[in-house]
PDB file of C-alpha atoms and ligand atoms in Angstrom:
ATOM      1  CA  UNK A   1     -15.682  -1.350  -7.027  1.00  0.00           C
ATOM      2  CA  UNK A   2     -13.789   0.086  -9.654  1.00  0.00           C
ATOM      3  CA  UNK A   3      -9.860  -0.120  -8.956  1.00  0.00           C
ATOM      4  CA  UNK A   4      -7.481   2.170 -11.475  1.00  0.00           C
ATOM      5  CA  UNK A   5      -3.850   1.304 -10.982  1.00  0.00           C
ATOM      6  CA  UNK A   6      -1.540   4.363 -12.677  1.00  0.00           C
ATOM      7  CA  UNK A   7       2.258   3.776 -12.858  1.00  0.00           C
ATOM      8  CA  UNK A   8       3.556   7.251 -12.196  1.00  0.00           C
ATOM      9  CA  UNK A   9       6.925   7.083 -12.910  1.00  0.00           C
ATOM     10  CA  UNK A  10       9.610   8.008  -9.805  1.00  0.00           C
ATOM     11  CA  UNK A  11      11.154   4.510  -8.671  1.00  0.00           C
ATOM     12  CA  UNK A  12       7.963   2.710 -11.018  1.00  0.00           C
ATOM     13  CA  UNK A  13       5.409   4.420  -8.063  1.00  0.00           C
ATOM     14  CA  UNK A  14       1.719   3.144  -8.107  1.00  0.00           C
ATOM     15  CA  UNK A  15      -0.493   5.826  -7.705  1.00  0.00           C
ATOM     16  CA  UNK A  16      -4.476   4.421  -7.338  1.00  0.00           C
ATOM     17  CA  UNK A  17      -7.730   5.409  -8.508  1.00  0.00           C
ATOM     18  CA  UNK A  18     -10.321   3.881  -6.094  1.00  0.00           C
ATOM     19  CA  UNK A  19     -13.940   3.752  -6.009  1.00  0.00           C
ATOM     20  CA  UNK A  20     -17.650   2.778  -5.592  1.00  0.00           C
ATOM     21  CA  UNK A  21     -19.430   1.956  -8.601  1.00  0.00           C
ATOM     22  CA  UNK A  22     -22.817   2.873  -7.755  1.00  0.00           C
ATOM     23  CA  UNK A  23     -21.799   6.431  -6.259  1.00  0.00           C
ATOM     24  CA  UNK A  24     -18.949   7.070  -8.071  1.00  0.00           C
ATOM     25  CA  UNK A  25     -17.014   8.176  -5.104  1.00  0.00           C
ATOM     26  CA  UNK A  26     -13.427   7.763  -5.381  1.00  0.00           C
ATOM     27  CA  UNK A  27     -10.446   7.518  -2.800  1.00  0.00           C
ATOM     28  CA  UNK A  28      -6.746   8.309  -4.214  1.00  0.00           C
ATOM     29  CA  UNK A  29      -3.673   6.612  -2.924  1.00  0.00           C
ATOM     30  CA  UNK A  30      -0.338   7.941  -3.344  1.00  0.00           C
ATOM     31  CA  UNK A  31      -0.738  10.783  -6.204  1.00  0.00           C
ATOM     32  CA  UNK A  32       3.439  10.849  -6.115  1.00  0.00           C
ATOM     33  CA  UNK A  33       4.472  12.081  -9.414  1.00  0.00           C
ATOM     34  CA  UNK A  34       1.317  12.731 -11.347  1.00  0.00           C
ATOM     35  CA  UNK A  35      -1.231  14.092  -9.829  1.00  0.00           C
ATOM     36  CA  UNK A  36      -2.571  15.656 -12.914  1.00  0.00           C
ATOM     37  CA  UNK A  37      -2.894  11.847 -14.594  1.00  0.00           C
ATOM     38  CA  UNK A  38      -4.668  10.591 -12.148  1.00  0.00           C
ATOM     39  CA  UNK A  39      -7.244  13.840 -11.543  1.00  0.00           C
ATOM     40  CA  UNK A  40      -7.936  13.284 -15.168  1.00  0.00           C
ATOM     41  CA  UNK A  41      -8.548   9.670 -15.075  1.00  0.00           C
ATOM     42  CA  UNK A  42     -11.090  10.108 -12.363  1.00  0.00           C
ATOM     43  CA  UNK A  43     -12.720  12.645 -14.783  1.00  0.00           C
ATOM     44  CA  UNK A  44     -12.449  10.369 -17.555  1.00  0.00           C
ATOM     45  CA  UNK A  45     -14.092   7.688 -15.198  1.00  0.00           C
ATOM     46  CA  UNK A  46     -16.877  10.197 -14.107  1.00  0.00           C
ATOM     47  CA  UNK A  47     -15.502  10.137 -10.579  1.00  0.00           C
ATOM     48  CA  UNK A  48     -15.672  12.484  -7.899  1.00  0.00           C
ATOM     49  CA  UNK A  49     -12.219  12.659  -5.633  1.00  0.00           C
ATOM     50  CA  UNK A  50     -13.631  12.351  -2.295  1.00  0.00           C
ATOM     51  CA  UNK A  51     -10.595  11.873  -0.198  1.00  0.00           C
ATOM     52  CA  UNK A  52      -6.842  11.165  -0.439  1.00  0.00           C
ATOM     53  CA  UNK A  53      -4.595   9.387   1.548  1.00  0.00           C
ATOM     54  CA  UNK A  54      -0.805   8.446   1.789  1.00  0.00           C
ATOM     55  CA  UNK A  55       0.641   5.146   2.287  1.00  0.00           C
ATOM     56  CA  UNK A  56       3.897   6.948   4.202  1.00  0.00           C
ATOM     57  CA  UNK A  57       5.873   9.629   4.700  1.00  0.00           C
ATOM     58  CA  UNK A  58       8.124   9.366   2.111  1.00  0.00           C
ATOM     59  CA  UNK A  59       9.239  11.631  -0.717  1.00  0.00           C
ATOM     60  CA  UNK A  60       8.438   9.167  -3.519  1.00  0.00           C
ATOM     61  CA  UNK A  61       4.929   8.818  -2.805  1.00  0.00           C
ATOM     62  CA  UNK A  62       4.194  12.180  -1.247  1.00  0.00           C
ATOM     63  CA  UNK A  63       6.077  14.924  -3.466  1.00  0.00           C
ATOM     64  CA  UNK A  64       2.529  15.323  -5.683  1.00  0.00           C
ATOM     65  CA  UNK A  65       0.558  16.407  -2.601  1.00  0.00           C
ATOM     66  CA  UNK A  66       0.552  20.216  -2.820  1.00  0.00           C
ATOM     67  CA  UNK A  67      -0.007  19.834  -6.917  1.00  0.00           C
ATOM     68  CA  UNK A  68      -2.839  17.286  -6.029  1.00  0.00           C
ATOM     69  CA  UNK A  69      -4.547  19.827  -3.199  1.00  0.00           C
ATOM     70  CA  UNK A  70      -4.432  22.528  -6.045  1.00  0.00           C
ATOM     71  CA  UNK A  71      -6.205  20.518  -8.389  1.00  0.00           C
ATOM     72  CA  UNK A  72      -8.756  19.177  -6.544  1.00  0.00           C
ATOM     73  CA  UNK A  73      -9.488  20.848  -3.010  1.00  0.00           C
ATOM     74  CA  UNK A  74      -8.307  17.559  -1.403  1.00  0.00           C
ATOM     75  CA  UNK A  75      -5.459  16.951   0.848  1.00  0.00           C
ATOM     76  CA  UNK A  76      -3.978  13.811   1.088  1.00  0.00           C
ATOM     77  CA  UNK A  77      -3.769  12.232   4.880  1.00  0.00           C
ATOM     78  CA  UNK A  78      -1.356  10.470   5.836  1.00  0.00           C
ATOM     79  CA  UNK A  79      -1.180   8.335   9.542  1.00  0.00           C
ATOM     80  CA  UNK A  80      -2.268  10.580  12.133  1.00  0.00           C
ATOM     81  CA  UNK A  81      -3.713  13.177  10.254  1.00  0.00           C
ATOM     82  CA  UNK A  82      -7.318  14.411  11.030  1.00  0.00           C
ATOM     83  CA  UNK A  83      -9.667  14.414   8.395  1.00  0.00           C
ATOM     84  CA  UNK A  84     -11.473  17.598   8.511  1.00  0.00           C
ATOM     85  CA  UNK A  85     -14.908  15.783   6.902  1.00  0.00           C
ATOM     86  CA  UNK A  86     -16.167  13.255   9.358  1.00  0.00           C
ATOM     87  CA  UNK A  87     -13.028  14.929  12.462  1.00  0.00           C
ATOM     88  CA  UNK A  88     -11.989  11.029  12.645  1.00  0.00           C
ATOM     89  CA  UNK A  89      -8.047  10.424  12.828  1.00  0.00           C
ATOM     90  CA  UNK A  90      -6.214   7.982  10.662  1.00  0.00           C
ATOM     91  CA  UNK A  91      -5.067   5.987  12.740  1.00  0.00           C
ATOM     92  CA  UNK A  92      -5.124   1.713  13.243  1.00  0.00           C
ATOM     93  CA  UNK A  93      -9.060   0.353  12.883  1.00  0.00           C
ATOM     94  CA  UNK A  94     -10.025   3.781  11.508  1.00  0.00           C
ATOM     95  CA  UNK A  95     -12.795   3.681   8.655  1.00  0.00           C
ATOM     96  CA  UNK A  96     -13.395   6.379   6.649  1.00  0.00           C
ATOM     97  CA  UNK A  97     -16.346   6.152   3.877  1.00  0.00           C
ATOM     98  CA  UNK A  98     -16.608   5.822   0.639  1.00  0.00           C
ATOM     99  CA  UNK A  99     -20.095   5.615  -0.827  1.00  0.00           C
ATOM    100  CA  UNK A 100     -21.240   2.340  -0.307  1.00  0.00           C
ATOM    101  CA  UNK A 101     -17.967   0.765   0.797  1.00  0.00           C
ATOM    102  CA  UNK A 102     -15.391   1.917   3.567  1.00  0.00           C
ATOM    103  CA  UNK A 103     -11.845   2.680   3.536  1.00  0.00           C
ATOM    104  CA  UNK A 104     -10.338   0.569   6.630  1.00  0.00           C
ATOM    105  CA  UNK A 105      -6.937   1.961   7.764  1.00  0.00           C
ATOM    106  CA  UNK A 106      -4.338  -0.883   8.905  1.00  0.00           C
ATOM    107  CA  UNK A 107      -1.510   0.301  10.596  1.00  0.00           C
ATOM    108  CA  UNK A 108       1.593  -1.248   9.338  1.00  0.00           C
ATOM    109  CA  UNK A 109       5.230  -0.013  10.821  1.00  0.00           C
ATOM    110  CA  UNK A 110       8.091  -1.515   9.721  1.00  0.00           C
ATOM    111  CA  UNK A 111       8.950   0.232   6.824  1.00  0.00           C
ATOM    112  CA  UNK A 112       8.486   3.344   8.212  1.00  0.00           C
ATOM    113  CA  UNK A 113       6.191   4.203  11.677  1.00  0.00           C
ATOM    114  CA  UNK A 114       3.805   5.797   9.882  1.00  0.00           C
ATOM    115  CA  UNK A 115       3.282   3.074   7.199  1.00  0.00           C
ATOM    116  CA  UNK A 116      -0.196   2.091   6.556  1.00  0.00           C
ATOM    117  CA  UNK A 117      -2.183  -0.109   4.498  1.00  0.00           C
ATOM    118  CA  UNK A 118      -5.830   0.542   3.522  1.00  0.00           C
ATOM    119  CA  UNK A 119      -8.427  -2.421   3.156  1.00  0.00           C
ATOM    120  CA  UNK A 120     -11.202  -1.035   0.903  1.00  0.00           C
ATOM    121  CA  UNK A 121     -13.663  -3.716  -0.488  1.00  0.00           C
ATOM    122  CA  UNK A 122     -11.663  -7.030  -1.615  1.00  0.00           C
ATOM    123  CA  UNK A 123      -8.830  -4.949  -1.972  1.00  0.00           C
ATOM    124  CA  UNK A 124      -5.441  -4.305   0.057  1.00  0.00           C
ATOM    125  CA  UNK A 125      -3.310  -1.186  -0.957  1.00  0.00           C
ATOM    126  CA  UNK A 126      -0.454  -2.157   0.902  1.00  0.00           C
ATOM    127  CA  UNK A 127       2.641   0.556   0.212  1.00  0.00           C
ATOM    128  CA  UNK A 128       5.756  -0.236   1.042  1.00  0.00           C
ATOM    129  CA  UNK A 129       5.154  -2.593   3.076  1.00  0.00           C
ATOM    130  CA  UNK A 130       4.221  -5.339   0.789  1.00  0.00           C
ATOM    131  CA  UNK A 131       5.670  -5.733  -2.695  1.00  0.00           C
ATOM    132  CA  UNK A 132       4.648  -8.533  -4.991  1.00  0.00           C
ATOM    133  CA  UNK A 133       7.203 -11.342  -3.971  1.00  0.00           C
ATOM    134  CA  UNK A 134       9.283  -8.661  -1.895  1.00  0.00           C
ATOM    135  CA  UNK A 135       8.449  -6.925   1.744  1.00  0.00           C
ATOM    136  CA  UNK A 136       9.003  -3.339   2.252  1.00  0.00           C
ATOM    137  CA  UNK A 137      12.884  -2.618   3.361  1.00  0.00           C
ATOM    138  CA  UNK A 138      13.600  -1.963   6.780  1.00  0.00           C
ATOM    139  CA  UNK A 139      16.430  -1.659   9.226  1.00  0.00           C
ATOM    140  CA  UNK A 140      17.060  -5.240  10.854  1.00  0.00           C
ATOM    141  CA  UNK A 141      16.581  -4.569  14.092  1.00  0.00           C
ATOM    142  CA  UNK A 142      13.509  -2.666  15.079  1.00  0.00           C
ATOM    143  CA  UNK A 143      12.130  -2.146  12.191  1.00  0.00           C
ATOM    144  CA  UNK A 144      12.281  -5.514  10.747  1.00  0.00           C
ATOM    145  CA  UNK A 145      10.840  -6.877  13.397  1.00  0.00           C
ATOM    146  CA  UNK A 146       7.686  -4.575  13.668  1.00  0.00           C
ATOM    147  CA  UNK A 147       7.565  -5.434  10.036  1.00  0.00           C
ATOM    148  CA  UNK A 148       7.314  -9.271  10.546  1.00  0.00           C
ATOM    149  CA  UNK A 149       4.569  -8.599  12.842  1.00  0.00           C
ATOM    150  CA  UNK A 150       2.500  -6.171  11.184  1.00  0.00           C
ATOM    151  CA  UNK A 151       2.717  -8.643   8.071  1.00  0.00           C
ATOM    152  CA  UNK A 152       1.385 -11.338   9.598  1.00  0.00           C
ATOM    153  CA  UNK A 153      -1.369  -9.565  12.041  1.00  0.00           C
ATOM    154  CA  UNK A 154      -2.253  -7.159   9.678  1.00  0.00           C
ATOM    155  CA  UNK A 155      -1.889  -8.994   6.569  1.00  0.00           C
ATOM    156  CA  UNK A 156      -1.847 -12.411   6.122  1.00  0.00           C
ATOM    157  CA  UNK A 157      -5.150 -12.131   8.724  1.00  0.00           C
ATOM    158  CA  UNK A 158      -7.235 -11.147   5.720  1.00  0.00           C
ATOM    159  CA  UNK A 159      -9.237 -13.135   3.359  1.00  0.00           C
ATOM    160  CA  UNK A 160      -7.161 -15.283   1.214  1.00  0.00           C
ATOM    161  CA  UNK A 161      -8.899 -13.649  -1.989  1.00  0.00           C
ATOM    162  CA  UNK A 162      -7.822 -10.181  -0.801  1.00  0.00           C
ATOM    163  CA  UNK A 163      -6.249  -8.183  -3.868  1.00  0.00           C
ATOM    164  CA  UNK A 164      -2.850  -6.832  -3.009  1.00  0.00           C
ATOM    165  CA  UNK A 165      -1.793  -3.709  -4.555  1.00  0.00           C
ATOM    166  CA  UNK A 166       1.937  -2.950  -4.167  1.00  0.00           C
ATOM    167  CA  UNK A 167       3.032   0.928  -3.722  1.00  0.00           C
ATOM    168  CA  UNK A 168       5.991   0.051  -6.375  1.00  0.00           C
ATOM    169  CA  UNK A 169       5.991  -2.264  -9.583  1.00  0.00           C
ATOM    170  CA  UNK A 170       9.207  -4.384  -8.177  1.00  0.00           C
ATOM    171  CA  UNK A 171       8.143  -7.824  -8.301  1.00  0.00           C
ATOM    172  CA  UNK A 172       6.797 -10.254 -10.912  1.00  0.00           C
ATOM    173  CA  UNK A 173       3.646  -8.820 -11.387  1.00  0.00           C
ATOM    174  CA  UNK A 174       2.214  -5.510 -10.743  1.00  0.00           C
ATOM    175  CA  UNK A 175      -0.798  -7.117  -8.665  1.00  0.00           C
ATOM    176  CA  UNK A 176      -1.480 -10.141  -6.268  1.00  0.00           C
ATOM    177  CA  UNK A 177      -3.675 -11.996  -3.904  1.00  0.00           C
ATOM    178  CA  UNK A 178      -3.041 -12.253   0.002  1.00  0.00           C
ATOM    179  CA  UNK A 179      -3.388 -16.700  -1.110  1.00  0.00           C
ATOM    180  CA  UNK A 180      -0.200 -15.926  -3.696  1.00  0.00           C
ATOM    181  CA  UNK A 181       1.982 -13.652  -1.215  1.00  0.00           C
ATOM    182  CA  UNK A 182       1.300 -16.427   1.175  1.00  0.00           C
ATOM    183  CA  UNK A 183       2.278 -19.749  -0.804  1.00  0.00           C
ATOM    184  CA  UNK A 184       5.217 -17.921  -3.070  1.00  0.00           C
ATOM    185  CA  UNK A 185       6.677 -14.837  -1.274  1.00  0.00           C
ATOM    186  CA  UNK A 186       9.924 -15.760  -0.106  1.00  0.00           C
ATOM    187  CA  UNK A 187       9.347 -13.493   3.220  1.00  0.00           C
ATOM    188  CA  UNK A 188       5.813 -14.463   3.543  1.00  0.00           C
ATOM    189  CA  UNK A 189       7.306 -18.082   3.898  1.00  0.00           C
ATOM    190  CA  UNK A 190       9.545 -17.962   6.370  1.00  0.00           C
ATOM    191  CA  UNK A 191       8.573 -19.399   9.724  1.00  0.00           C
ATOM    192  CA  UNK A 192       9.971 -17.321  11.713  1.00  0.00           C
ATOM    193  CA  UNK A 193      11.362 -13.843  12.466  1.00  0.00           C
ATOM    194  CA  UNK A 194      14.623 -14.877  12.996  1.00  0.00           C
ATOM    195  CA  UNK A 195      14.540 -16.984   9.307  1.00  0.00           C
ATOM    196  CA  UNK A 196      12.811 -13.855   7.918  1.00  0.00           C
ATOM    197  CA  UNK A 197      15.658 -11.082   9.036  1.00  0.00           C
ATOM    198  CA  UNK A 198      18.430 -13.661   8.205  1.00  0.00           C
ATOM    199  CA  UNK A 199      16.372 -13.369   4.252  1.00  0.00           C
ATOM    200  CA  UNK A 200      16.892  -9.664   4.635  1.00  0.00           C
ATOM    201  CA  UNK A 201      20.413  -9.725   5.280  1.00  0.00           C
ATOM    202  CA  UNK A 202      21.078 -12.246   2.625  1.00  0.00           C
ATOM    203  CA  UNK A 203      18.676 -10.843   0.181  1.00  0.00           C
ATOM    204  CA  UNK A 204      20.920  -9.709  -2.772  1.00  0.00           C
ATOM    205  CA  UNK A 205      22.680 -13.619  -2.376  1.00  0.00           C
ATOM    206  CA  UNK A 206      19.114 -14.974  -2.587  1.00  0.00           C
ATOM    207  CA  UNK A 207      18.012 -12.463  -5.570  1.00  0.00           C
ATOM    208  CA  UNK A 208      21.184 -13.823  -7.607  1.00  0.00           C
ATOM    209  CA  UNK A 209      20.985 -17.435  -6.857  1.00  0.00           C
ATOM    210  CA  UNK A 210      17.294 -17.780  -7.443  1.00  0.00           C
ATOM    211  CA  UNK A 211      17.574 -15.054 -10.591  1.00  0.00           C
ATOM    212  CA  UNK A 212      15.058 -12.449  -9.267  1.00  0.00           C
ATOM    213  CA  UNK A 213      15.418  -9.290 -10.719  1.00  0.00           C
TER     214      UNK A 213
HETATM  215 FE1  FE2 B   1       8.985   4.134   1.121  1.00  0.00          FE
END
Protein backbone atom coordinates (compact mmCIF):
# COMPACT_ATOMS: atom_id res chain seq x y z
CA UNK A 1 0.00 0.00 0.00
CA UNK A 2 1.46 3.06 -1.03
CA UNK A 3 0.39 6.10 1.33
CA UNK A 4 1.32 9.88 -0.10
CA UNK A 5 0.76 12.47 2.58
CA UNK A 6 0.63 16.24 0.75
CA UNK A 7 0.53 19.30 3.07
CA UNK A 8 -1.74 21.60 1.14
CA UNK A 9 -1.49 24.64 2.75
CA UNK A 10 -5.02 26.29 4.33
CA UNK A 11 -4.72 25.81 8.28
CA UNK A 12 -1.42 23.13 7.38
CA UNK A 13 -4.45 20.68 5.65
CA UNK A 14 -3.35 17.02 4.81
CA UNK A 15 -4.57 16.09 1.66
CA UNK A 16 -3.75 12.01 0.90
CA UNK A 17 -2.69 10.01 -1.90
CA UNK A 18 -3.83 6.39 -1.22
CA UNK A 19 -3.35 3.22 -2.91
CA UNK A 20 -2.80 -0.47 -3.86
CA UNK A 21 0.48 -1.34 -5.04
CA UNK A 22 -0.21 -4.14 -7.22
CA UNK A 23 -3.22 -2.31 -9.10
CA UNK A 24 -2.27 0.97 -8.75
CA UNK A 25 -5.66 2.10 -7.73
CA UNK A 26 -5.72 5.08 -5.68
CA UNK A 27 -8.32 6.68 -3.17
CA UNK A 28 -7.91 10.62 -2.39
CA UNK A 29 -8.74 12.13 0.93
CA UNK A 30 -9.39 15.66 1.41
CA UNK A 31 -8.02 17.40 -1.98
CA UNK A 32 -8.70 20.97 0.10
CA UNK A 33 -6.44 23.43 -1.41
CA UNK A 34 -4.57 21.63 -4.13
CA UNK A 35 -6.16 19.51 -6.03
CA UNK A 36 -3.91 20.02 -8.94
CA UNK A 37 -0.72 18.74 -6.56
CA UNK A 38 -2.11 15.92 -5.67
CA UNK A 39 -3.71 14.84 -9.40
CA UNK A 40 -0.14 15.21 -10.44
CA UNK A 41 1.42 13.20 -7.81
CA UNK A 42 -0.84 10.32 -8.59
CA UNK A 43 0.44 10.75 -12.21
CA UNK A 44 3.86 10.96 -11.11
CA UNK A 45 3.15 7.70 -9.04
CA UNK A 46 1.47 5.99 -12.12
CA UNK A 47 -1.84 5.98 -10.27
CA UNK A 48 -5.22 5.91 -11.40
CA UNK A 49 -7.78 8.18 -9.09
CA UNK A 50 -10.43 5.76 -8.50
CA UNK A 51 -12.51 7.47 -5.93
CA UNK A 52 -12.49 10.46 -3.55
CA UNK A 53 -13.80 11.01 -0.36
CA UNK A 54 -14.12 13.78 2.38
CA UNK A 55 -13.33 13.51 5.92
CA UNK A 56 -16.26 16.39 6.71
CA UNK A 57 -18.14 19.00 5.71
CA UNK A 58 -16.02 21.67 6.24
CA UNK A 59 -14.64 24.46 4.09
CA UNK A 60 -10.96 23.70 4.78
CA UNK A 61 -10.97 20.33 3.52
CA UNK A 62 -13.72 20.56 0.94
CA UNK A 63 -13.18 24.00 -1.02
CA UNK A 64 -10.90 21.86 -3.83
CA UNK A 65 -13.85 19.61 -4.72
CA UNK A 66 -15.30 21.22 -7.86
CA UNK A 67 -11.41 21.93 -9.12
CA UNK A 68 -10.71 18.19 -8.22
CA UNK A 69 -14.10 16.84 -10.23
CA UNK A 70 -12.75 18.97 -13.24
CA UNK A 71 -9.55 17.41 -13.25
CA UNK A 72 -10.27 14.08 -12.88
CA UNK A 73 -14.04 12.98 -13.48
CA UNK A 74 -14.21 12.12 -9.73
CA UNK A 75 -16.34 13.57 -7.10
CA UNK A 76 -15.39 13.48 -3.76
CA UNK A 77 -18.11 11.77 -1.19
CA UNK A 78 -18.53 12.81 1.75
CA UNK A 79 -20.93 10.87 4.72
CA UNK A 80 -24.06 10.01 3.18
CA UNK A 81 -23.32 10.44 -0.23
CA UNK A 82 -24.05 7.62 -2.79
CA UNK A 83 -21.39 6.48 -4.81
CA UNK A 84 -22.63 6.19 -8.24
CA UNK A 85 -19.94 3.05 -9.02
CA UNK A 86 -20.86 0.14 -6.84
CA UNK A 87 -24.78 2.48 -5.63
CA UNK A 88 -23.39 1.73 -1.91
CA UNK A 89 -23.83 4.79 0.61
CA UNK A 90 -21.09 6.07 2.82
CA UNK A 91 -22.23 5.56 5.66
CA UNK A 92 -20.82 3.61 9.23
CA UNK A 93 -19.38 -0.18 8.23
CA UNK A 94 -19.51 0.84 4.55
CA UNK A 95 -16.54 -0.63 2.34
CA UNK A 96 -15.84 0.61 -0.77
CA UNK A 97 -12.87 -1.10 -2.94
CA UNK A 98 -9.81 -0.39 -3.83
CA UNK A 99 -7.94 -2.97 -5.88
CA UNK A 100 -6.83 -5.45 -3.65
CA UNK A 101 -7.58 -3.65 -0.39
CA UNK A 102 -10.89 -1.90 0.85
CA UNK A 103 -11.68 1.45 2.01
CA UNK A 104 -13.73 0.86 5.44
CA UNK A 105 -15.80 3.96 6.39
CA UNK A 106 -15.94 4.65 10.35
CA UNK A 107 -18.34 6.99 11.35
CA UNK A 108 -16.97 9.42 13.76
CA UNK A 109 -19.32 12.54 15.07
CA UNK A 110 -18.08 14.73 17.37
CA UNK A 111 -16.38 17.12 15.49
CA UNK A 112 -18.90 17.53 13.18
CA UNK A 113 -22.04 14.79 12.43
CA UNK A 114 -20.81 13.99 9.38
CA UNK A 115 -17.17 13.31 10.46
CA UNK A 116 -15.70 10.16 9.30
CA UNK A 117 -12.64 8.25 9.42
CA UNK A 118 -11.56 5.72 6.76
CA UNK A 119 -9.60 2.42 7.72
CA UNK A 120 -7.81 1.35 4.50
CA UNK A 121 -5.08 -1.38 4.98
CA UNK A 122 -2.91 -0.65 8.30
CA UNK A 123 -3.88 2.73 7.94
CA UNK A 124 -6.42 5.22 9.76
CA UNK A 125 -7.16 8.63 8.01
CA UNK A 126 -8.79 10.07 10.81
CA UNK A 127 -9.77 14.04 9.97
CA UNK A 128 -10.59 16.10 12.44
CA UNK A 129 -11.30 13.96 14.67
CA UNK A 130 -7.94 12.80 15.69
CA UNK A 131 -4.86 15.02 15.64
CA UNK A 132 -1.47 13.76 16.66
CA UNK A 133 -1.50 14.47 20.52
CA UNK A 134 -4.80 16.65 20.07
CA UNK A 135 -8.68 15.45 19.39
CA UNK A 136 -10.76 17.21 16.95
CA UNK A 137 -12.59 20.45 18.67
CA UNK A 138 -16.02 20.21 19.58
CA UNK A 139 -18.71 21.95 21.53
CA UNK A 140 -18.70 20.50 25.24
CA UNK A 141 -21.81 19.30 25.48
CA UNK A 142 -23.09 17.13 22.71
CA UNK A 143 -20.56 17.11 20.69
CA UNK A 144 -17.83 16.35 23.02
CA UNK A 145 -19.41 13.69 24.23
CA UNK A 146 -20.22 11.85 20.87
CA UNK A 147 -16.59 12.59 20.36
CA UNK A 148 -15.35 10.65 23.48
CA UNK A 149 -17.31 7.83 22.28
CA UNK A 150 -16.61 7.59 18.76
CA UNK A 151 -12.79 7.79 19.88
CA UNK A 152 -12.80 5.06 21.86
CA UNK A 153 -15.37 2.63 19.81
CA UNK A 154 -14.19 3.63 16.69
CA UNK A 155 -10.68 4.21 17.37
CA UNK A 156 -8.80 3.01 20.00
CA UNK A 157 -10.79 -0.55 18.93
CA UNK A 158 -8.26 -0.94 16.15
CA UNK A 159 -5.02 -2.69 15.99
CA UNK A 160 -2.46 -1.08 18.09
CA UNK A 161 -0.08 -0.85 14.90
CA UNK A 162 -2.79 1.08 13.02
CA UNK A 163 -1.14 4.24 11.24
CA UNK A 164 -2.95 7.41 12.14
CA UNK A 165 -3.07 10.08 9.67
CA UNK A 166 -4.25 13.45 11.06
CA UNK A 167 -6.48 15.81 8.63
CA UNK A 168 -4.14 18.85 9.99
CA UNK A 169 -0.27 18.96 10.84
CA UNK A 170 -1.05 20.38 14.61
CA UNK A 171 0.70 18.12 16.80
CA UNK A 172 4.26 16.84 17.26
CA UNK A 173 4.49 14.89 14.37
CA UNK A 174 2.68 14.80 11.19
CA UNK A 175 1.93 10.90 11.62
CA UNK A 176 1.20 8.30 14.46
CA UNK A 177 0.20 4.90 15.59
CA UNK A 178 -3.26 4.06 17.35
CA UNK A 179 -0.29 2.32 20.40
CA UNK A 180 1.24 6.20 20.57
CA UNK A 181 -2.25 8.18 20.62
CA UNK A 182 -3.08 5.68 23.26
CA UNK A 183 -0.01 5.82 25.81
CA UNK A 184 0.81 9.81 25.10
CA UNK A 185 -2.32 11.72 23.92
CA UNK A 186 -3.40 13.73 26.66
CA UNK A 187 -7.27 13.07 25.60
CA UNK A 188 -6.66 9.56 24.70
CA UNK A 189 -5.61 9.25 28.47
CA UNK A 190 -8.17 10.39 30.28
CA UNK A 191 -10.40 7.88 32.00
CA UNK A 192 -13.26 9.27 31.66
CA UNK A 193 -15.63 11.62 29.80
CA UNK A 194 -16.10 13.81 32.44
CA UNK A 195 -11.89 14.09 32.93
CA UNK A 196 -11.77 14.34 29.11
CA UNK A 197 -14.36 17.53 28.66
CA UNK A 198 -12.88 19.12 31.87
CA UNK A 199 -9.20 18.78 29.36
CA UNK A 200 -11.22 20.60 26.76
CA UNK A 201 -12.24 23.37 28.78
CA UNK A 202 -8.88 23.78 30.31
CA UNK A 203 -6.98 23.10 27.20
CA UNK A 204 -5.15 26.44 26.49
CA UNK A 205 -4.04 26.23 30.65
CA UNK A 206 -2.79 22.71 29.88
CA UNK A 207 -1.07 23.76 26.37
CA UNK A 208 0.91 26.58 28.42
CA UNK A 209 1.83 24.70 31.46
CA UNK A 210 3.00 21.61 29.69
CA UNK A 211 4.59 23.98 26.65
CA UNK A 212 2.62 22.46 23.70
CA UNK A 213 2.50 24.52 20.89
FE1 LIG B 1 -12.99 20.60 10.57
Amino acid sequence: MLVRQIPTGGDRNFAYLVADGSTRRAVVIDPSYTPGRVVQAAREEGLTIARALCTHDHHDHTNGNAEFERLTGVRPLLFGDTDPETGRRVEDGASFPLGELAIRILHTPGHTSDSICLHVGDAVFTGDTLFVGKVGGTDLGDGARAEYTSLHRKLLTLPEETRVFPGHDVGVAPESTIRRERETNPFLLRPDYESFVELKRNWAAYKKEHGIA
